[in-house]
Amino acid sequence: MDLHPLLLLFLQVALVIAVSRLGGVLFARLRQPQVLGEIVAAVLLGPSLLGWVWPAGFTALFPAHSHQYVDILAQVGVVFFLFLVGLELDPRLVRARGRGGLSTGLASMLVPIALGVAFVLIFYKSLYEGQSRSYRGAAMFMGLAMAAASFPIMARILTERNLQRTDVGALAIACAAVNDLSSWCLLAVVVAITGMQGLAHAALMTGLAVLFIGAMFLAVRPFLGRLEVIYDRRGRLSQNVMAVIFLLILASAYTAEAIGGHALFGAFLLGWVMPKGTQFVRHLSEKLEDYTVVFLLPVFFLYTGLHTDMHLIRAGGLWGFLGLIVLLAIAGKWGGATLAARGAGMPWRESVAVGALLNTRGLMALIVLSVGRETGLMPPAVYAMMVVMTLITTAMTTPVLHYVYPRRLAAPIETGSPTPLPTLAGESGHAPGLSILIPVALPKSGGPLVQLADTLIGPDKAHSKLVAIHLRKPVDHEAYRSGLDEAAVTHEEALAPLLAQARARSLRVEQASFVSRDVGGDIARFAAAATADLVIMGFHKPVIGKTILGGTVHRVLAGCHTDVAIFVDRGFRAARRILVPYLGTAHDKLALDLAARMARSTEALVTVLHVVPPMRGGSTQSADGARHAVDRVFHAPGHDLPVTFRVVEDESPVGVVVHQAQNADLVIIGVAEEWGLESHLFGWRAQRIARDCPSSLLIVRKHEPKPAPAPEPATTAS
């Protein structure tokens, strides 16, 4: 039964959205760009897989007569996406790197273009003859496709690896901006050249193009500035302003297409002339991104999949050509960018990393390929090989970068390689300095966390160190845009309260910020890199019935090879009265040590509460052991700190602690099953002591290194 064309289109779009989303999630788990998974999933819906394993189903779902509707909707999506790409590109990205960024960016374009043109010149008869309407156009499109670089995907990789503020990241961003701008200008030129009909027509098209570009900069750009003023006055994007923006996008695309260029260049140019780095542009991006990325782009991926038939490669015996295309693409883009970066004075390792980043083609190459296919300049078999090349070079970026330029080489700590500081004071006395790592998720938590850190550091600030990091999980739309400006804004906003509190207390703070798919694991790795003695982090997202020591907190507790303290803020102002419940575990001894540090610097009154079961043998011995542990910490040679030691017999240790906490500003308590405080990734048992305690809590866990395995006994030969 044939479906109505509209119903069939609805079904096709729904299917590709669902499949591409699943593919994106899967590839994200494999630490690949989400957009790569979406493209691969959509390609598999085409004749390459679905049409091969289930021909009848493929024909029913994607009959030939329905392709025209998909194609048109896909082109609309690409027009809006290219507007967003132009919106993201800021000329300051190139100016910041000066001649080095410009020369490296141009070299990373010219070398692959030359190799692509040479490939067509040599193999035109074998691959193109009779299937391409223009010899020169085919060569130029092959060169452009090999030279393309995906600024959005590359910038996302940089942000996730915290490279955006390094020399490698800055140069790669500048080069990618040069690549994108050059690609769309050259694309318009190539389309115009292939469509020219004599010198008179060429002169007319050139004149119209100059007028169009001049009008965009001299008339449209000032008008967009007025729209920004309207936005600033009202504080929001009204529907009327959005309607004007839509009309401008469509008019720019229409004009570029009408004068003999391409609609994509018109949309990109409008985005390029928009004001940069403003709240107006950021809000406009957010308005357009979700619809474009979630609805329209998957349709373009479906367009790519429907026109990509891998069986043409197999049937034509073109595997050798495919391998050659991949090698030329890598050698031209990666090799050209590497040599240019090296020539600009960058060390070899960093130069290779820049080349690997620019080798990311992604959506940009696919868009160029789609234009080449539409204009009849790229045969189906060559189109399929170029799609495969695009997927391979995009997929290889992350693993290659991990090997060539691992995270440790881009450590964002400002002082370089930190030296280990002494461990926390315990039975051996007071340590002269302390290194504390503070991960910040919620900005308002920064101030109280610095207060805690300051009381632990005490007067010896010269030998102590604070490291503040802001880690955030990637936002969905960042799979398709740089997110660099947003990352910087988020970093400043997140750490502002912490830094203000630190300045008021004359504390030296090192800071870093990056996107992370594994926040808990990255905190643990960062603590090791910073040689931190203690990690202090807040708990901010209470869920009814869910354990506090779950999720990200659990990953930190389980993965950190250092001591950890989880702060539950209930109006913390100062630690004048501190309660330390004590059972005798290593975690409780860490709680005693932290309380003693605070007492030294603030003269806080510390009460140690030892709860034992009533009328049972061993209670006296347990209390004596607890008293001895308290004396070793608070009455060690060289200092004598006031402390109150109380022994309470009760069947409910948790109830006693909750009751006694009413008279405390801060409760410092070790992780223990007896307190109902256990670390579980997916814990859903309510923790009464954390839930009902009226005062602020500091839940601590002592890192206990695993003992080295005993050496095997030596054996002697008989």
PDB file of C-alpha atoms in Angstrom, residues 3 26 80 127 143 173 194 215 309 335 340 427 432 451 543 557 566 618 626 638 644 677 682 718:
ATOM      1  CA  LEU A   3       1.444   6.082   1.538  1.00  0.00           C
ATOM      2  CA  LEU A  26      26.531   5.216  20.995  1.00  0.00           C
ATOM      3  CA  PHE A  80      20.082  27.312   8.243  1.00  0.00           C
ATOM      4  CA  LEU A 127      36.379   7.442 -12.596  1.00  0.00           C
ATOM      5  CA  GLY A 143      40.133  19.560  -4.046  1.00  0.00           C
ATOM      6  CA  ILE A 173      40.791  27.325  15.918  1.00  0.00           C
ATOM      7  CA  THR A 194      31.097  25.856 -13.716  1.00  0.00           C
ATOM      8  CA  ALA A 215      25.366  45.259   0.164  1.00  0.00           C
ATOM      9  CA  ASP A 309      25.943   3.316  -2.128  1.00  0.00           C
ATOM     10  CA  GLY A 335      50.653  16.752   6.490  1.00  0.00           C
ATOM     11  CA  ALA A 340      52.923  24.820   8.007  1.00  0.00           C
ATOM     12  CA  GLU A 427      49.692  11.136  64.376  1.00  0.00           C
ATOM     13  CA  PRO A 432      53.655  22.739  57.016  1.00  0.00           C
ATOM     14  CA  GLN A 451      35.973  29.259  53.731  1.00  0.00           C
ATOM     15  CA  VAL A 543      16.994  13.767  45.020  1.00  0.00           C
ATOM     16  CA  LEU A 557      35.226   8.772  46.353  1.00  0.00           C
ATOM     17  CA  ILE A 566      31.989  16.129  50.655  1.00  0.00           C
ATOM     18  CA  GLY A 618      34.361  -3.909  75.392  1.00  0.00           C
ATOM     19  CA  ALA A 626      38.972   6.629  71.150  1.00  0.00           C
ATOM     20  CA  GLY A 638      54.182  21.281  70.421  1.00  0.00           C
ATOM     21  CA  THR A 644      35.661  17.911  74.675  1.00  0.00           C
ATOM     22  CA  LEU A 677      26.928   6.795  54.991  1.00  0.00           C
ATOM     23  CA  PHE A 682      23.163   3.827  42.272  1.00  0.00           C
ATOM     24  CA  SER A 718      66.593 -28.921  41.459  1.00  0.00           C
TER      25      SER A 718
END
